[in-house]
Amino acid sequence: QVQMVESGGGSVQTGGSLRLSCAASGFTYSNPYSHYYMGWLRQAPGDEREGGAAISPGSTWTKYADSVKGRFTIARSNDKNSVYLQMDSLKLEDTAMYYCAAGPSPLLQPTAYKIWGQGPQVTVSS
């Protein structure tokens, strides 16, 4: 069974940085991690889940939501079955639960992702 386990969430002041990590397990030779697009999505209280960043299987393509572009950087390691999100210049509105997810398509929409982690909380305060 495939599992995605995130780490690195927490509390930070505005302008600060956090790095989220997500380690995937349970992928197989016939269903390898390296075949999946990976994304970081987030959901703030009272809001719908939204895509933040996505990366292609070979790391040759990335896409960011306008709200995080220039501040967040997504990266992955297929050797470690992991994906990362470096978050800089954090704003109050970045407060949310953050989820890593795997899917077959180069999209940011949450509906494009099939396998989800549980999500660490990120809280940005002034």
GROMACS .gro file of N, CA and C in nm:
model
  378
    1GLN      N    1   0.084  -0.119   0.000
    1GLN     CA    2   0.000   0.000   0.000
    1GLN      C    3   0.088   0.125   0.000
    2VAL      N    4   0.058   0.214  -0.089
    2VAL     CA    5   0.136   0.337  -0.100
    2VAL      C    6   0.101   0.432   0.013
    3GLN      N    7   0.203   0.490   0.073
    3GLN     CA    8   0.182   0.590   0.178
    3GLN      C    9   0.271   0.710   0.151
    4MET      N   10   0.222   0.826   0.192
    4MET     CA   11   0.296   0.951   0.178
    4MET      C   12   0.300   1.013   0.317
    5VAL      N   13   0.419   1.040   0.367
    5VAL     CA   14   0.435   1.093   0.501
    5VAL      C   15   0.510   1.225   0.493
    6GLU      N   16   0.440   1.332   0.534
    6GLU     CA   17   0.502   1.464   0.530
    6GLU      C   18   0.568   1.498   0.663
    7SER      N   19   0.661   1.591   0.656
    7SER     CA   20   0.724   1.644   0.777
    7SER      C   21   0.771   1.786   0.747
    8GLY      N   22   0.799   1.859   0.854
    8GLY     CA   23   0.854   1.992   0.837
    8GLY      C   24   0.759   2.107   0.860
    9GLY      N   25   0.634   2.078   0.890
    9GLY     CA   26   0.541   2.185   0.918
    9GLY      C   27   0.572   2.251   1.052
   10GLY      N   28   0.498   2.355   1.083
   10GLY     CA   29   0.516   2.424   1.209
   10GLY      C   30   0.473   2.568   1.201
   11SER      N   31   0.522   2.645   1.296
   11SER     CA   32   0.485   2.786   1.306
   11SER      C   33   0.605   2.873   1.272
   12VAL      N   34   0.578   2.981   1.203
   12VAL     CA   35   0.684   3.073   1.163
   12VAL      C   36   0.625   3.212   1.152
   13GLN      N   37   0.708   3.312   1.167
   13GLN     CA   38   0.661   3.450   1.153
   13GLN      C   39   0.663   3.490   1.006
   14THR      N   40   0.588   3.592   0.975
   14THR     CA   41   0.585   3.642   0.839
   14THR      C   42   0.725   3.677   0.792
   15GLY      N   43   0.753   3.642   0.669
   15GLY     CA   44   0.885   3.664   0.612
   15GLY      C   45   0.981   3.549   0.634
   16GLY      N   46   0.941   3.455   0.717
   16GLY     CA   47   1.027   3.341   0.746
   16GLY      C   48   1.018   3.231   0.643
   17SER      N   49   1.088   3.123   0.671
   17SER     CA   50   1.095   3.010   0.578
   17SER      C   51   1.068   2.879   0.648
   18LEU      N   52   1.016   2.785   0.572
   18LEU     CA   53   0.998   2.647   0.616
   18LEU      C   54   1.025   2.556   0.498
   19ARG      N   55   1.070   2.435   0.528
   19ARG     CA   56   1.090   2.335   0.424
   19ARG      C   57   1.011   2.212   0.459
   20LEU      N   58   0.920   2.177   0.372
   20LEU     CA   59   0.839   2.057   0.389
   20LEU      C   60   0.902   1.941   0.312
   21SER      N   61   0.892   1.824   0.370
   21SER     CA   62   0.941   1.702   0.305
   21SER      C   63   0.828   1.600   0.302
   22CYS      N   64   0.833   1.516   0.203
   22CYS     CA   65   0.732   1.410   0.190
   22CYS      C   66   0.802   1.286   0.140
   23ALA      N   67   0.794   1.181   0.218
   23ALA     CA   68   0.855   1.054   0.181
   23ALA      C   69   0.747   0.954   0.145
   24ALA      N   70   0.762   0.895   0.029
   24ALA     CA   71   0.664   0.798  -0.020
   24ALA      C   72   0.717   0.657  -0.006
   25SER      N   73   0.628   0.566   0.026
   25SER     CA   74   0.666   0.426   0.036
   25SER      C   75   0.557   0.341  -0.026
   26GLY      N   76   0.592   0.218  -0.055
   26GLY     CA   77   0.493   0.126  -0.109
   26GLY      C   78   0.487   0.122  -0.260
   27PHE      N   79   0.563   0.207  -0.327
   27PHE     CA   80   0.569   0.197  -0.472
   27PHE      C   81   0.649   0.073  -0.512
   28THR      N   82   0.620   0.021  -0.629
   28THR     CA   83   0.683  -0.104  -0.670
   28THR      C   84   0.754  -0.087  -0.803
   29TYR      N   85   0.820  -0.192  -0.846
   29TYR     CA   86   0.889  -0.190  -0.975
   29TYR      C   87   0.789  -0.168  -1.088
   30SER      N   88   0.673  -0.226  -1.075
   30SER     CA   89   0.571  -0.210  -1.180
   30SER      C   90   0.490  -0.082  -1.164
   31ASN      N   91   0.500  -0.019  -1.051
   31ASN     CA   92   0.429   0.106  -1.023
   31ASN      C   93   0.525   0.199  -0.949
   32PRO      N   94   0.626   0.247  -1.020
   32PRO     CA   95   0.731   0.322  -0.951
   32PRO      C   96   0.695   0.466  -0.921
   33TYR      N   97   0.750   0.515  -0.814
   33TYR     CA   98   0.734   0.655  -0.774
   33TYR      C   99   0.776   0.747  -0.888
   34SER      N  100   0.878   0.711  -0.959
   34SER     CA  101   0.934   0.798  -1.061
   34SER      C  102   0.843   0.819  -1.181
   35HIS      N  103   0.729   0.751  -1.186
   35HIS     CA  104   0.635   0.770  -1.295
   35HIS      C  105   0.529   0.877  -1.264
   36TYR      N  106   0.527   0.923  -1.142
   36TYR     CA  107   0.421   1.012  -1.099
   36TYR      C  108   0.461   1.159  -1.098
   37TYR      N  109   0.367   1.243  -1.136
   37TYR     CA  110   0.377   1.384  -1.105
   37TYR      C  111   0.350   1.401  -0.956
   38MET      N  112   0.425   1.490  -0.896
   38MET     CA  113   0.408   1.516  -0.753
   38MET      C  114   0.363   1.660  -0.732
   39GLY      N  115   0.280   1.678  -0.634
   39GLY     CA  116   0.231   1.812  -0.606
   39GLY      C  117   0.227   1.841  -0.458
   40TRP      N  118   0.230   1.967  -0.428
   40TRP     CA  119   0.201   2.017  -0.293
   40TRP      C  120   0.074   2.101  -0.305
   41LEU      N  121  -0.023   2.066  -0.228
   41LEU     CA  122  -0.150   2.135  -0.227
   41LEU      C  123  -0.177   2.180  -0.085
   42ARG      N  124  -0.269   2.273  -0.068
   42ARG     CA  125  -0.295   2.324   0.065
   42ARG      C  126  -0.441   2.357   0.083
   43GLN      N  127  -0.481   2.361   0.208
   43GLN     CA  128  -0.619   2.394   0.241
   43GLN      C  129  -0.622   2.475   0.369
   44ALA      N  130  -0.670   2.596   0.357
   44ALA     CA  131  -0.686   2.683   0.472
   44ALA      C  132  -0.823   2.661   0.533
   45PRO      N  133  -0.840   2.692   0.660
   45PRO     CA  134  -0.970   2.674   0.724
   45PRO      C  135  -1.080   2.749   0.649
   46GLY      N  136  -1.186   2.679   0.617
   46GLY     CA  137  -1.298   2.740   0.549
   46GLY      C  138  -1.283   2.754   0.399
   47ASP      N  139  -1.168   2.717   0.348
   47ASP     CA  140  -1.143   2.728   0.205
   47ASP      C  141  -1.138   2.590   0.140
   48GLU      N  142  -1.149   2.591   0.008
   48GLU     CA  143  -1.132   2.468  -0.066
   48GLU      C  144  -0.982   2.436  -0.080
   49ARG      N  145  -0.954   2.307  -0.101
   49ARG     CA  146  -0.817   2.267  -0.123
   49ARG      C  147  -0.770   2.325  -0.256
   50GLU      N  148  -0.648   2.373  -0.261
   50GLU     CA  149  -0.595   2.432  -0.383
   50GLU      C  150  -0.454   2.383  -0.410
   51GLY      N  151  -0.419   2.381  -0.538
   51GLY     CA  152  -0.285   2.341  -0.576
   51GLY      C  153  -0.187   2.454  -0.553
   52GLY      N  154  -0.066   2.416  -0.507
   52GLY     CA  155   0.038   2.514  -0.485
   52GLY      C  156   0.153   2.500  -0.582
   53ALA      N  157   0.201   2.376  -0.594
   53ALA     CA  158   0.317   2.352  -0.681
   53ALA      C  159   0.313   2.209  -0.730
   54ALA      N  160   0.367   2.188  -0.849
   54ALA     CA  161   0.373   2.054  -0.905
   54ALA      C  162   0.504   2.035  -0.980
   55ILE      N  163   0.546   1.908  -0.990
   55ILE     CA  164   0.673   1.877  -1.056
   55ILE      C  165   0.657   1.748  -1.134
   56SER      N  166   0.722   1.743  -1.248
   56SER     CA  167   0.712   1.626  -1.335
   56SER      C  168   0.799   1.511  -1.283
   57PRO      N  169   0.777   1.391  -1.335
   57PRO     CA  170   0.855   1.276  -1.288
   57PRO      C  171   1.006   1.295  -1.298
   58GLY      N  172   1.053   1.361  -1.404
   58GLY     CA  173   1.196   1.380  -1.422
   58GLY      C  174   1.248   1.515  -1.379
   59SER      N  175   1.162   1.591  -1.310
   59SER     CA  176   1.198   1.725  -1.259
   59SER      C  177   1.228   1.826  -1.369
   60THR      N  178   1.184   1.799  -1.491
   60THR     CA  179   1.211   1.893  -1.600
   60THR      C  180   1.104   2.001  -1.612
   61TRP      N  181   0.993   1.982  -1.542
   61TRP     CA  182   0.881   2.075  -1.550
   61TRP      C  183   0.829   2.101  -1.410
   62THR      N  184   0.804   2.227  -1.380
   62THR     CA  185   0.739   2.265  -1.256
   62THR      C  186   0.631   2.368  -1.286
   63LYS      N  187   0.536   2.375  -1.197
   63LYS     CA  188   0.428   2.473  -1.212
   63LYS      C  189   0.390   2.521  -1.073
   64TYR      N  190   0.362   2.650  -1.063
   64TYR     CA  191   0.328   2.710  -0.936
   64TYR      C  192   0.199   2.791  -0.948
   65ALA      N  193   0.122   2.790  -0.843
   65ALA     CA  194   0.009   2.881  -0.836
   65ALA      C  195   0.061   3.024  -0.827
   66ASP      N  196  -0.015   3.116  -0.880
   66ASP     CA  197   0.027   3.256  -0.878
   66ASP      C  198   0.053   3.305  -0.736
   67SER      N  199  -0.020   3.250  -0.640
   67SER     CA  200  -0.010   3.296  -0.502
   67SER      C  201   0.123   3.260  -0.437
   68VAL      N  202   0.195   3.162  -0.494
   68VAL     CA  203   0.322   3.120  -0.432
   68VAL      C  204   0.440   3.137  -0.526
   69LYS      N  205   0.413   3.173  -0.649
   69LYS     CA  206   0.520   3.185  -0.748
   69LYS      C  207   0.627   3.284  -0.702
   70GLY      N  208   0.753   3.245  -0.714
   70GLY     CA  209   0.864   3.330  -0.674
   70GLY      C  210   0.901   3.317  -0.528
   71ARG      N  211   0.817   3.249  -0.449
   71ARG     CA  212   0.844   3.232  -0.307
   71ARG      C  213   0.863   3.085  -0.269
   72PHE      N  214   0.796   2.997  -0.338
   72PHE     CA  215   0.802   2.853  -0.309
   72PHE      C  216   0.879   2.782  -0.419
   73THR      N  217   0.951   2.677  -0.380
   73THR     CA  218   1.025   2.595  -0.476
   73THR      C  219   1.000   2.448  -0.449
   74ILE      N  220   0.956   2.378  -0.550
   74ILE     CA  221   0.932   2.234  -0.537
   74ILE      C  222   1.049   2.160  -0.598
   75ALA      N  223   1.086   2.050  -0.535
   75ALA     CA  224   1.193   1.964  -0.585
   75ALA      C  225   1.162   1.821  -0.545
   76ARG      N  226   1.227   1.726  -0.611
   76ARG     CA  227   1.203   1.586  -0.579
   76ARG      C  228   1.332   1.506  -0.593
   77SER      N  229   1.334   1.393  -0.526
   77SER     CA  230   1.442   1.296  -0.540
   77SER      C  231   1.380   1.161  -0.567
   78ASN      N  232   1.395   1.112  -0.686
   78ASN     CA  233   1.340   0.980  -0.717
   78ASN      C  234   1.419   0.869  -0.648
   79ASP      N  235   1.545   0.895  -0.621
   79ASP     CA  236   1.625   0.796  -0.548
   79ASP      C  237   1.571   0.775  -0.407
   80LYS      N  238   1.517   0.882  -0.350
   80LYS     CA  239   1.466   0.874  -0.213
   80LYS      C  240   1.314   0.870  -0.207
   81ASN      N  241   1.250   0.861  -0.324
   81ASN     CA  242   1.102   0.861  -0.327
   81ASN      C  243   1.046   0.979  -0.247
   82SER      N  244   1.104   1.094  -0.268
   82SER     CA  245   1.067   1.209  -0.186
   82SER      C  246   1.041   1.333  -0.271
   83VAL      N  247   0.962   1.422  -0.214
   83VAL     CA  248   0.937   1.552  -0.274
   83VAL      C  249   0.945   1.657  -0.164
   84TYR      N  250   0.989   1.775  -0.202
   84TYR     CA  251   1.016   1.880  -0.104
   84TYR      C  252   0.948   2.010  -0.148
   85LEU      N  253   0.921   2.095  -0.051
   85LEU     CA  254   0.869   2.228  -0.080
   85LEU      C  255   0.942   2.328   0.009
   86GLN      N  256   1.025   2.409  -0.054
   86GLN     CA  257   1.092   2.518   0.016
   86GLN      C  258   1.001   2.640   0.010
   87MET      N  259   0.965   2.690   0.126
   87MET     CA  260   0.874   2.803   0.133
   87MET      C  261   0.946   2.921   0.195
   88ASP      N  262   0.964   3.026   0.120
   88ASP     CA  263   1.031   3.147   0.165
   88ASP      C  264   0.935   3.265   0.164
   89SER      N  265   0.975   3.370   0.232
   89SER     CA  266   0.894   3.493   0.238
   89SER      C  267   0.748   3.461   0.271
   90LEU      N  268   0.729   3.381   0.374
   90LEU     CA  269   0.595   3.335   0.408
   90LEU      C  270   0.505   3.450   0.451
   91LYS      N  271   0.379   3.440   0.412
   91LYS     CA  272   0.278   3.540   0.441
   91LYS      C  273   0.170   3.480   0.530
   92LEU      N  274   0.094   3.566   0.593
   92LEU     CA  275  -0.016   3.519   0.677
   92LEU      C  276  -0.110   3.427   0.600
   93GLU      N  277  -0.134   3.462   0.475
   93GLU     CA  278  -0.228   3.384   0.394
   93GLU      C  279  -0.173   3.248   0.349
   94ASP      N  280  -0.049   3.219   0.383
   94ASP     CA  281   0.006   3.085   0.356
   94ASP      C  282  -0.032   2.985   0.465
   95THR      N  283  -0.094   3.032   0.571
   95THR     CA  284  -0.138   2.943   0.678
   95THR      C  285  -0.239   2.843   0.623
   96ALA      N  286  -0.207   2.716   0.639
   96ALA     CA  287  -0.293   2.611   0.583
   96ALA      C  288  -0.238   2.475   0.623
   97MET      N  289  -0.319   2.372   0.595
   97MET     CA  290  -0.269   2.236   0.599
   97MET      C  291  -0.209   2.207   0.462
   98TYR      N  292  -0.089   2.155   0.459
   98TYR     CA  293  -0.020   2.128   0.332
   98TYR      C  294  -0.014   1.977   0.308
   99TYR      N  295  -0.046   1.938   0.186
   99TYR     CA  296  -0.050   1.797   0.150
   99TYR      C  297   0.043   1.771   0.032
  100CYS      N  298   0.119   1.663   0.040
  100CYS     CA  299   0.186   1.617  -0.081
  100CYS      C  300   0.095   1.512  -0.145
  101ALA      N  301   0.104   1.503  -0.275
  101ALA     CA  302   0.016   1.412  -0.347
  101ALA      C  303   0.083   1.367  -0.476
  102ALA      N  304   0.041   1.250  -0.523
  102ALA     CA  305   0.095   1.192  -0.646
  102ALA      C  306  -0.018   1.171  -0.746
  103GLY      N  307   0.011   1.198  -0.873
  103GLY     CA  308  -0.091   1.180  -0.976
  103GLY      C  309  -0.029   1.160  -1.112
  104PRO      N  310  -0.112   1.126  -1.211
  104PRO     CA  311  -0.063   1.094  -1.344
  104PRO      C  312  -0.052   1.213  -1.438
  105SER      N  313  -0.093   1.331  -1.395
  105SER     CA  314  -0.106   1.443  -1.489
  105SER      C  315  -0.032   1.567  -1.441
  106PRO      N  316   0.014   1.649  -1.536
  106PRO     CA  317   0.085   1.773  -1.501
  106PRO      C  318  -0.012   1.886  -1.470
  107LEU      N  319  -0.080   1.874  -1.360
  107LEU     CA  320  -0.183   1.971  -1.325
  107LEU      C  321  -0.169   2.013  -1.179
  108LEU      N  322  -0.227   2.127  -1.147
  108LEU     CA  323  -0.230   2.173  -1.008
  108LEU      C  324  -0.360   2.138  -0.938
  109GLN      N  325  -0.464   2.111  -1.016
  109GLN     CA  326  -0.595   2.089  -0.955
  109GLN      C  327  -0.593   1.967  -0.863
  110PRO      N  328  -0.651   1.981  -0.744
  110PRO     CA  329  -0.655   1.867  -0.651
  110PRO      C  330  -0.715   1.740  -0.710
  111THR      N  331  -0.809   1.757  -0.801
  111THR     CA  332  -0.874   1.638  -0.859
  111THR      C  333  -0.780   1.556  -0.946
  112ALA      N  334  -0.666   1.612  -0.982
  112ALA     CA  335  -0.569   1.539  -1.065
  112ALA      C  336  -0.486   1.440  -0.984
  113TYR      N  337  -0.493   1.446  -0.852
  113TYR     CA  338  -0.406   1.365  -0.767
  113TYR      C  339  -0.482   1.248  -0.706
  114LYS      N  340  -0.412   1.135  -0.704
  114LYS     CA  341  -0.475   1.009  -0.663
  114LYS      C  342  -0.428   0.958  -0.528
  115ILE      N  343  -0.308   0.994  -0.489
  115ILE     CA  344  -0.251   0.945  -0.364
  115ILE      C  345  -0.212   1.066  -0.280
  116TRP      N  346  -0.256   1.065  -0.155
  116TRP     CA  347  -0.240   1.183  -0.070
  116TRP      C  348  -0.172   1.148   0.061
  117GLY      N  349  -0.097   1.245   0.112
  117GLY     CA  350  -0.048   1.237   0.247
  117GLY      C  351  -0.148   1.296   0.344
  118GLN      N  352  -0.111   1.297   0.471
  118GLN     CA  353  -0.202   1.345   0.575
  118GLN      C  354  -0.192   1.494   0.599
  119GLY      N  355  -0.082   1.553   0.562
  119GLY     CA  356  -0.072   1.698   0.571
  119GLY      C  357  -0.015   1.751   0.700
  120PRO      N  358   0.098   1.826   0.696
  120PRO     CA  359   0.141   1.901   0.815
  120PRO      C  360   0.078   2.040   0.814
  121GLN      N  361   0.056   2.094   0.931
  121GLN     CA  362   0.001   2.229   0.944
  121GLN      C  363   0.116   2.329   0.934
  122VAL      N  364   0.093   2.432   0.861
  122VAL     CA  365   0.185   2.546   0.854
  122VAL      C  366   0.109   2.668   0.901
  123THR      N  367   0.162   2.733   1.004
  123THR     CA  368   0.098   2.852   1.059
  123THR      C  369   0.195   2.969   1.052
  124VAL      N  370   0.152   3.074   0.987
  124VAL     CA  371   0.233   3.194   0.973
  124VAL      C  372   0.168   3.304   1.056
  125SER      N  373   0.245   3.366   1.144
  125SER     CA  374   0.191   3.469   1.231
  125SER      C  375   0.275   3.596   1.220
  126SER      N  376   0.214   3.706   1.259
  126SER     CA  377   0.284   3.834   1.249
  126SER      C  378   0.361   3.863   1.376
   0.00000   0.00000   0.00000
